[in-house]
Amino acid sequence: MKKRAVFDTNILISAVLSPNSKPFQCTALAKREIIISIICREILQEFEEKLIHKLRFEPERVEKIIAEILDYSELVMLGEIPKVIIADPDDDCIVETAIFGQANYIISGDKHLLNLKQYREISILTAADFLASFT
């Protein structure tokens, strides 16, 4: 059975900005259908906002990037978001996406998430640690 992973927004941004980076290699596993990427509208919305407003990407380019992510990801709808990450409640939607998408992993560079190490049966790993689990 294929492993299921949620990529945090910072992983998706790093993958776009740095081809051949560890985050890029993680998303490439999903593109090659070695793993299943799980995503929600809330993650995509945050991703879009950061690319357009913070990194000044053209909206048309962002649309194409999001379409590609949707092409290799399974979209889940969130229910009630649990209060898990007290220090940064915005990260709770990442955890909720993993729960609703029955993910095995959350891949993140965010210390608030990484400090958890695990939530229920979901392992929370850096991109490097996730890739190491495939070798």
PDB file of C-alpha atoms in Angstrom:
ATOM      1  CA  MET A   1       0.000   0.000   0.000  1.00  0.00           C
ATOM      2  CA  LYS A   2       1.317   3.442  -0.918  1.00  0.00           C
ATOM      3  CA  LYS A   3       2.269   5.816   1.866  1.00  0.00           C
ATOM      4  CA  ARG A   4       0.151   8.943   2.175  1.00  0.00           C
ATOM      5  CA  ALA A   5       1.719  12.335   2.975  1.00  0.00           C
ATOM      6  CA  VAL A   6       0.646  15.909   3.629  1.00  0.00           C
ATOM      7  CA  PHE A   7       3.136  18.542   2.493  1.00  0.00           C
ATOM      8  CA  ASP A   8       3.150  21.673   4.633  1.00  0.00           C
ATOM      9  CA  THR A   9       3.032  24.998   2.795  1.00  0.00           C
ATOM     10  CA  ASN A  10       6.728  25.610   3.468  1.00  0.00           C
ATOM     11  CA  ILE A  11       7.605  22.330   1.739  1.00  0.00           C
ATOM     12  CA  LEU A  12       5.490  23.232  -1.299  1.00  0.00           C
ATOM     13  CA  ILE A  13       7.081  26.689  -1.519  1.00  0.00           C
ATOM     14  CA  SER A  14      10.600  25.266  -1.207  1.00  0.00           C
ATOM     15  CA  ALA A  15       9.789  22.709  -3.904  1.00  0.00           C
ATOM     16  CA  VAL A  16       8.742  25.510  -6.276  1.00  0.00           C
ATOM     17  CA  LEU A  17      11.704  27.753  -5.468  1.00  0.00           C
ATOM     18  CA  SER A  18      14.450  25.107  -5.381  1.00  0.00           C
ATOM     19  CA  PRO A  19      14.294  22.334  -7.973  1.00  0.00           C
ATOM     20  CA  ASN A  20      16.348  19.339  -6.815  1.00  0.00           C
ATOM     21  CA  SER A  21      15.961  20.372  -3.139  1.00  0.00           C
ATOM     22  CA  LYS A  22      14.771  17.808  -0.597  1.00  0.00           C
ATOM     23  CA  PRO A  23      11.227  19.304  -0.656  1.00  0.00           C
ATOM     24  CA  PHE A  24      11.249  19.104  -4.476  1.00  0.00           C
ATOM     25  CA  GLN A  25      12.328  15.458  -4.253  1.00  0.00           C
ATOM     26  CA  CYS A  26       9.449  14.779  -1.845  1.00  0.00           C
ATOM     27  CA  THR A  27       6.857  16.241  -4.209  1.00  0.00           C
ATOM     28  CA  ALA A  28       8.500  14.339  -7.076  1.00  0.00           C
ATOM     29  CA  LEU A  29       7.646  11.087  -5.257  1.00  0.00           C
ATOM     30  CA  ALA A  30       3.983  12.102  -5.443  1.00  0.00           C
ATOM     31  CA  LYS A  31       4.266  13.173  -9.082  1.00  0.00           C
ATOM     32  CA  ARG A  32       5.743   9.753  -9.915  1.00  0.00           C
ATOM     33  CA  GLU A  33       2.910   8.108  -7.907  1.00  0.00           C
ATOM     34  CA  ILE A  34       5.311   6.452  -5.465  1.00  0.00           C
ATOM     35  CA  ILE A  35       3.406   8.099  -2.614  1.00  0.00           C
ATOM     36  CA  ILE A  36       0.008   9.786  -2.394  1.00  0.00           C
ATOM     37  CA  SER A  37      -0.030  13.505  -1.668  1.00  0.00           C
ATOM     38  CA  ILE A  38      -2.965  14.748   0.416  1.00  0.00           C
ATOM     39  CA  ILE A  39      -4.008  18.411   0.332  1.00  0.00           C
ATOM     40  CA  CYS A  40      -6.911  20.663   1.314  1.00  0.00           C
ATOM     41  CA  ARG A  41      -8.225  24.010   0.092  1.00  0.00           C
ATOM     42  CA  GLU A  42      -6.892  25.759   3.203  1.00  0.00           C
ATOM     43  CA  ILE A  43      -3.297  24.695   2.467  1.00  0.00           C
ATOM     44  CA  LEU A  44      -3.687  25.717  -1.168  1.00  0.00           C
ATOM     45  CA  GLN A  45      -5.086  29.102  -0.149  1.00  0.00           C
ATOM     46  CA  GLU A  46      -2.147  29.805   2.195  1.00  0.00           C
ATOM     47  CA  PHE A  47       0.272  28.615  -0.510  1.00  0.00           C
ATOM     48  CA  GLU A  48      -1.341  30.906  -3.096  1.00  0.00           C
ATOM     49  CA  GLU A  49      -1.290  33.922  -0.753  1.00  0.00           C
ATOM     50  CA  LYS A  50       2.403  33.456   0.062  1.00  0.00           C
ATOM     51  CA  LEU A  51       3.419  33.020  -3.576  1.00  0.00           C
ATOM     52  CA  ILE A  52       1.480  36.076  -4.760  1.00  0.00           C
ATOM     53  CA  HIS A  53       1.858  38.506  -1.863  1.00  0.00           C
ATOM     54  CA  LYS A  54       5.171  37.538  -0.318  1.00  0.00           C
ATOM     55  CA  LEU A  55       7.110  36.193  -3.296  1.00  0.00           C
ATOM     56  CA  ARG A  56       5.402  38.345  -5.972  1.00  0.00           C
ATOM     57  CA  PHE A  57       4.547  35.497  -8.338  1.00  0.00           C
ATOM     58  CA  GLU A  58       2.173  36.339 -11.168  1.00  0.00           C
ATOM     59  CA  PRO A  59      -1.352  35.012 -10.434  1.00  0.00           C
ATOM     60  CA  GLU A  60      -1.386  33.072 -13.734  1.00  0.00           C
ATOM     61  CA  ARG A  61       1.831  31.268 -12.768  1.00  0.00           C
ATOM     62  CA  VAL A  62       0.397  30.433  -9.338  1.00  0.00           C
ATOM     63  CA  GLU A  63      -2.755  29.050 -10.985  1.00  0.00           C
ATOM     64  CA  LYS A  64      -0.627  26.673 -13.070  1.00  0.00           C
ATOM     65  CA  ILE A  65       1.390  25.561 -10.038  1.00  0.00           C
ATOM     66  CA  ILE A  66      -1.786  24.871  -8.041  1.00  0.00           C
ATOM     67  CA  ALA A  67      -3.290  22.949 -10.966  1.00  0.00           C
ATOM     68  CA  GLU A  68      -0.162  20.779 -11.040  1.00  0.00           C
ATOM     69  CA  ILE A  69      -0.384  20.153  -7.276  1.00  0.00           C
ATOM     70  CA  LEU A  70      -4.044  19.178  -7.637  1.00  0.00           C
ATOM     71  CA  ASP A  71      -3.081  16.872 -10.493  1.00  0.00           C
ATOM     72  CA  TYR A  72      -0.806  14.787  -8.260  1.00  0.00           C
ATOM     73  CA  SER A  73      -2.706  15.195  -4.971  1.00  0.00           C
ATOM     74  CA  GLU A  74      -5.860  13.888  -3.369  1.00  0.00           C
ATOM     75  CA  LEU A  75      -8.035  16.790  -2.207  1.00  0.00           C
ATOM     76  CA  VAL A  76      -9.786  16.384   1.154  1.00  0.00           C
ATOM     77  CA  MET A  77     -12.404  18.594   2.759  1.00  0.00           C
ATOM     78  CA  LEU A  78     -11.807  19.502   6.369  1.00  0.00           C
ATOM     79  CA  GLY A  79     -14.271  19.172   9.188  1.00  0.00           C
ATOM     80  CA  GLU A  80     -13.733  20.594  12.615  1.00  0.00           C
ATOM     81  CA  ILE A  81     -10.082  21.471  13.060  1.00  0.00           C
ATOM     82  CA  PRO A  82      -8.617  20.226  16.352  1.00  0.00           C
ATOM     83  CA  LYS A  83      -6.590  22.567  18.550  1.00  0.00           C
ATOM     84  CA  VAL A  84      -3.247  20.771  18.432  1.00  0.00           C
ATOM     85  CA  ILE A  85      -0.567  23.391  17.774  1.00  0.00           C
ATOM     86  CA  ILE A  86      -1.124  25.939  20.542  1.00  0.00           C
ATOM     87  CA  ALA A  87       1.909  28.060  19.546  1.00  0.00           C
ATOM     88  CA  ASP A  88       0.703  28.380  15.933  1.00  0.00           C
ATOM     89  CA  PRO A  89      -2.998  27.520  15.410  1.00  0.00           C
ATOM     90  CA  ASP A  90      -2.627  28.025  11.626  1.00  0.00           C
ATOM     91  CA  ASP A  91      -0.734  24.707  11.588  1.00  0.00           C
ATOM     92  CA  ASP A  92      -3.794  22.856  12.877  1.00  0.00           C
ATOM     93  CA  CYS A  93      -5.196  22.566   9.343  1.00  0.00           C
ATOM     94  CA  ILE A  94      -2.073  20.586   8.360  1.00  0.00           C
ATOM     95  CA  VAL A  95      -2.810  18.090  11.138  1.00  0.00           C
ATOM     96  CA  GLU A  96      -6.495  17.994  10.215  1.00  0.00           C
ATOM     97  CA  THR A  97      -5.645  17.352   6.557  1.00  0.00           C
ATOM     98  CA  ALA A  98      -3.507  14.420   7.635  1.00  0.00           C
ATOM     99  CA  ILE A  99      -6.344  13.042   9.792  1.00  0.00           C
ATOM    100  CA  PHE A 100      -9.049  13.414   7.126  1.00  0.00           C
ATOM    101  CA  GLY A 101      -6.713  12.154   4.400  1.00  0.00           C
ATOM    102  CA  GLN A 102      -5.597   9.168   6.474  1.00  0.00           C
ATOM    103  CA  ALA A 103      -1.976  10.234   5.973  1.00  0.00           C
ATOM    104  CA  ASN A 104       1.004   8.328   7.297  1.00  0.00           C
ATOM    105  CA  TYR A 105       3.211  11.426   7.275  1.00  0.00           C
ATOM    106  CA  ILE A 106       3.251  15.182   7.580  1.00  0.00           C
ATOM    107  CA  ILE A 107       6.303  16.636   5.840  1.00  0.00           C
ATOM    108  CA  SER A 108       7.242  20.037   7.216  1.00  0.00           C
ATOM    109  CA  GLY A 109      10.016  22.462   8.008  1.00  0.00           C
ATOM    110  CA  ASP A 110       7.904  24.108  10.715  1.00  0.00           C
ATOM    111  CA  LYS A 111       9.343  23.666  14.213  1.00  0.00           C
ATOM    112  CA  HIS A 112       5.888  23.765  15.831  1.00  0.00           C
ATOM    113  CA  LEU A 113       4.858  20.689  13.878  1.00  0.00           C
ATOM    114  CA  LEU A 114       8.248  18.969  13.967  1.00  0.00           C
ATOM    115  CA  ASN A 115       8.389  19.287  17.761  1.00  0.00           C
ATOM    116  CA  LEU A 116       5.313  17.044  17.952  1.00  0.00           C
ATOM    117  CA  LYS A 117       7.229  14.269  16.113  1.00  0.00           C
ATOM    118  CA  GLN A 118       3.978  12.314  15.877  1.00  0.00           C
ATOM    119  CA  TYR A 119       0.246  12.903  16.169  1.00  0.00           C
ATOM    120  CA  ARG A 120      -1.854   9.784  16.596  1.00  0.00           C
ATOM    121  CA  GLU A 121      -0.291   7.392  14.046  1.00  0.00           C
ATOM    122  CA  ILE A 122       0.974  10.220  11.805  1.00  0.00           C
ATOM    123  CA  SER A 123       4.745  10.744  11.739  1.00  0.00           C
ATOM    124  CA  ILE A 124       5.875  14.353  11.382  1.00  0.00           C
ATOM    125  CA  LEU A 125       9.188  14.566   9.539  1.00  0.00           C
ATOM    126  CA  THR A 126      11.496  16.956   7.735  1.00  0.00           C
ATOM    127  CA  ALA A 127      11.867  16.478   3.997  1.00  0.00           C
ATOM    128  CA  ALA A 128      15.331  14.953   4.530  1.00  0.00           C
ATOM    129  CA  ASP A 129      14.077  12.457   7.112  1.00  0.00           C
ATOM    130  CA  PHE A 130      11.124  11.525   4.920  1.00  0.00           C
ATOM    131  CA  LEU A 131      13.399  10.875   1.938  1.00  0.00           C
ATOM    132  CA  ALA A 132      15.751   8.824   4.117  1.00  0.00           C
ATOM    133  CA  SER A 133      12.834   6.530   4.961  1.00  0.00           C
ATOM    134  CA  PHE A 134      12.645   5.584   1.262  1.00  0.00           C
ATOM    135  CA  THR A 135      16.271   4.440   0.926  1.00  0.00           C
TER     136      THR A 135
END
